[in-house]
Coordinates of C-alpha atoms in Angstrom, one line a residue:
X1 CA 224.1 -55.2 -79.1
X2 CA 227.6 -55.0 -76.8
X3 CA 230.2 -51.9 -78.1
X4 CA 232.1 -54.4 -79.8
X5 CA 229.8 -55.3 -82.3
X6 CA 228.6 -51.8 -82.7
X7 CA 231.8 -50.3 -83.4
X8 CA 232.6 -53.3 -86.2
X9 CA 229.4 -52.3 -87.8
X10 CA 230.2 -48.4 -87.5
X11 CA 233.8 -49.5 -89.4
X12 CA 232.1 -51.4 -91.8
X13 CA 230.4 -48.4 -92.8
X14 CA 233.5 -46.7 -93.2
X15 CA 234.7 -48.9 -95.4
X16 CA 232.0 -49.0 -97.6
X17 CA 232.0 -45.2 -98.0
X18 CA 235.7 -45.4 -99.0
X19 CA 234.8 -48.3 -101.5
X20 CA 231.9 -45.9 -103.0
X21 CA 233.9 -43.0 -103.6
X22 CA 236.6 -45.8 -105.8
X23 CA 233.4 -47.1 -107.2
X24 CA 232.7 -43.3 -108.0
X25 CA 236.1 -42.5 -109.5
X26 CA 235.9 -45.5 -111.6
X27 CA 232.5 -44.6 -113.2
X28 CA 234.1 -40.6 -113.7
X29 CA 237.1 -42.0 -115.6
X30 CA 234.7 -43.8 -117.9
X31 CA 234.9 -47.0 -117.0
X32 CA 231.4 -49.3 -117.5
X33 CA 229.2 -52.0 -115.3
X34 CA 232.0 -54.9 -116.4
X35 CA 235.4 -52.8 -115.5
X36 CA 237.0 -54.3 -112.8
X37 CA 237.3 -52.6 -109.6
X38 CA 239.3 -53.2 -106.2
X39 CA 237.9 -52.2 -103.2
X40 CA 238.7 -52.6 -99.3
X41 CA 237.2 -55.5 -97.1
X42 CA 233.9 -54.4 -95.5
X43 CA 234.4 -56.5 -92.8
X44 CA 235.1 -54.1 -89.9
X45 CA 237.7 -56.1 -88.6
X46 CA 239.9 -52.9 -87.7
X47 CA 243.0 -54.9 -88.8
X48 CA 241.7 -56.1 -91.9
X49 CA 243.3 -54.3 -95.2
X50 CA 241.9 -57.2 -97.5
X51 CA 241.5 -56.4 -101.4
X52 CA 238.5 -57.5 -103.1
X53 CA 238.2 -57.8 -107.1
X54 CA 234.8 -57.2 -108.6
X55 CA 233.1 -55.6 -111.2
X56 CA 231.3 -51.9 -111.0
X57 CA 227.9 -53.7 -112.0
X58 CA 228.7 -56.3 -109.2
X59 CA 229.4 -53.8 -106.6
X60 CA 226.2 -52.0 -107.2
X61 CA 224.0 -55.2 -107.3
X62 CA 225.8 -56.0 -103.8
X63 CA 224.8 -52.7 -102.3
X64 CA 221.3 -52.4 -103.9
X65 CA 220.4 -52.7 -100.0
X66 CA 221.5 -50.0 -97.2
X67 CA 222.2 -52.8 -94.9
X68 CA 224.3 -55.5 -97.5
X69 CA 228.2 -54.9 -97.3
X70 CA 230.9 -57.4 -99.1
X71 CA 233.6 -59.4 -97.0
X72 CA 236.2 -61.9 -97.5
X73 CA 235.6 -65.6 -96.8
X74 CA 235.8 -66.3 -93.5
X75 CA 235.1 -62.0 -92.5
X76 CA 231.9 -62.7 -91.5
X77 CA 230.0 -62.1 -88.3
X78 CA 227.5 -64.6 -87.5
X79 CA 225.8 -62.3 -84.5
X80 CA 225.2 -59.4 -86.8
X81 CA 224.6 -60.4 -90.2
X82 CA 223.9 -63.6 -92.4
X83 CA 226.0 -64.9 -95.9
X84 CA 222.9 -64.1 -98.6
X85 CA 225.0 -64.6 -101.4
X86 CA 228.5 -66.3 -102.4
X87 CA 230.7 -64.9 -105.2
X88 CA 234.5 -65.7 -106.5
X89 CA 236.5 -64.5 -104.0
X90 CA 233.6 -63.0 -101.8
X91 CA 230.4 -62.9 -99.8
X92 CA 227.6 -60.6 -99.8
X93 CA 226.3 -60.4 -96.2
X94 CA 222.8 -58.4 -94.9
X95 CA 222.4 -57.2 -91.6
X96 CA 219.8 -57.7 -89.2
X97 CA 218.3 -56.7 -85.8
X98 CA 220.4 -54.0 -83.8
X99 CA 223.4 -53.9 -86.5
X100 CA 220.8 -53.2 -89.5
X101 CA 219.3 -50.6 -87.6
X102 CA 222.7 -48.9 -87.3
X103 CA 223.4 -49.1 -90.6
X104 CA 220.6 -47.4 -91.5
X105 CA 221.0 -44.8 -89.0
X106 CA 224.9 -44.4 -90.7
X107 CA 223.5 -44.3 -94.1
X108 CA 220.6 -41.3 -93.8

Protein backbone atom coordinates (compact mmCIF):
# COMPACT_ATOMS: atom_id res chain seq x y z
CA UNK A 1 0.00 0.00 0.00
CA UNK A 2 1.70 3.56 -1.12
CA UNK A 3 1.79 6.37 2.06
CA UNK A 4 -1.12 7.92 0.53
CA UNK A 5 -3.49 5.44 1.08
CA UNK A 6 -2.04 4.55 4.40
CA UNK A 7 -2.39 7.86 5.84
CA UNK A 8 -6.31 8.23 4.42
CA UNK A 9 -6.91 5.02 6.25
CA UNK A 10 -4.96 6.22 9.54
CA UNK A 11 -7.47 9.59 9.17
CA UNK A 12 -10.27 7.61 8.76
CA UNK A 13 -9.65 6.11 11.98
CA UNK A 14 -9.53 9.34 13.50
CA UNK A 15 -12.58 10.19 12.44
CA UNK A 16 -14.31 7.36 13.49
CA UNK A 17 -12.95 7.77 17.05
CA UNK A 18 -14.28 11.36 17.14
CA UNK A 19 -17.68 10.05 15.81
CA UNK A 20 -17.69 7.31 18.79
CA UNK A 21 -17.09 9.56 21.56
CA UNK A 22 -20.61 11.77 19.86
CA UNK A 23 -22.11 8.44 19.63
CA UNK A 24 -20.96 8.12 23.37
CA UNK A 25 -22.25 11.45 24.54
CA UNK A 26 -25.46 10.78 22.90
CA UNK A 27 -26.12 7.43 24.62
CA UNK A 28 -24.93 9.37 28.34
CA UNK A 29 -27.49 12.12 27.78
CA UNK A 30 -30.17 9.42 27.40
CA UNK A 31 -30.81 9.36 24.13
CA UNK A 32 -31.98 5.62 22.50
CA UNK A 33 -31.07 3.25 19.26
CA UNK A 34 -33.64 5.73 17.01
CA UNK A 35 -32.25 9.36 18.26
CA UNK A 36 -30.62 10.91 15.59
CA UNK A 37 -27.09 11.57 15.62
CA UNK A 38 -24.60 13.72 13.38
CA UNK A 39 -21.30 12.58 12.91
CA UNK A 40 -18.15 13.56 10.77
CA UNK A 41 -17.31 11.94 7.26
CA UNK A 42 -15.16 8.79 7.65
CA UNK A 43 -13.74 9.31 4.54
CA UNK A 44 -10.18 10.42 5.31
CA UNK A 45 -10.20 12.86 2.72
CA UNK A 46 -8.12 15.44 4.99
CA UNK A 47 -10.35 18.24 3.54
CA UNK A 48 -13.46 16.66 4.00
CA UNK A 49 -15.77 18.23 7.02
CA UNK A 50 -18.96 16.42 5.63
CA UNK A 51 -22.03 15.81 8.16
CA UNK A 52 -23.74 12.69 8.17
CA UNK A 53 -27.32 12.13 9.78
CA UNK A 54 -28.09 8.69 11.23
CA UNK A 55 -29.46 7.04 13.90
CA UNK A 56 -27.41 5.60 17.28
CA UNK A 57 -28.80 2.05 16.36
CA UNK A 58 -27.60 2.67 12.68
CA UNK A 59 -24.24 3.84 13.65
CA UNK A 60 -23.64 0.82 15.69
CA UNK A 61 -24.94 -1.79 13.05
CA UNK A 62 -22.39 0.17 10.61
CA UNK A 63 -19.51 -0.37 12.89
CA UNK A 64 -20.41 -4.00 14.11
CA UNK A 65 -17.04 -4.69 12.11
CA UNK A 66 -13.45 -3.15 13.15
CA UNK A 67 -12.71 -2.57 9.54
CA UNK A 68 -16.41 -0.88 8.26
CA UNK A 69 -16.41 3.03 8.42
CA UNK A 70 -19.41 5.35 6.95
CA UNK A 71 -18.72 7.98 4.00
CA UNK A 72 -20.60 10.19 1.83
CA UNK A 73 -21.51 9.30 -1.72
CA UNK A 74 -19.04 9.66 -3.89
CA UNK A 75 -16.01 9.43 -0.49
CA UNK A 76 -15.20 6.19 -1.37
CA UNK A 77 -11.85 4.61 -2.23
CA UNK A 78 -12.10 1.88 -4.63
CA UNK A 79 -8.24 0.66 -3.87
CA UNK A 80 -8.84 0.18 -0.21
CA UNK A 81 -12.31 -0.66 0.50
CA UNK A 82 -15.62 -1.87 -1.21
CA UNK A 83 -19.51 -0.13 -0.95
CA UNK A 84 -21.24 -3.25 1.28
CA UNK A 85 -24.17 -1.42 2.00
CA UNK A 86 -26.16 1.89 0.74
CA UNK A 87 -28.23 4.03 3.12
CA UNK A 88 -30.06 7.62 2.76
CA UNK A 89 -27.53 9.92 2.49
CA UNK A 90 -24.57 7.27 3.04
CA UNK A 91 -22.47 4.30 2.42
CA UNK A 92 -21.19 1.67 4.58
CA UNK A 93 -17.74 0.69 3.22
CA UNK A 94 -15.34 -2.57 4.57
CA UNK A 95 -11.82 -2.67 4.11
CA UNK A 96 -9.70 -5.11 2.72
CA UNK A 97 -6.05 -6.32 2.15
CA UNK A 98 -3.24 -3.82 3.49
CA UNK A 99 -5.95 -1.06 4.60
CA UNK A 100 -8.05 -3.74 6.78
CA UNK A 101 -4.93 -4.84 8.34
CA UNK A 102 -4.25 -1.28 9.44
CA UNK A 103 -7.40 -0.77 10.77
CA UNK A 104 -7.07 -3.45 12.82
CA UNK A 105 -3.77 -2.58 13.96
CA UNK A 106 -5.47 1.23 14.85
CA UNK A 107 -8.26 -0.33 16.65
CA UNK A 108 -6.35 -2.93 19.29
Amino acid sequence: MDERHERIVKNEAVFRAANREIEHAEKEAGGGTDQLIEVLCECGREKCRGVITLTVAEYDGAHAQDDRFVVLRGHESAQIEEVVEERAGYLVVDKFGEAEDIVEEESS
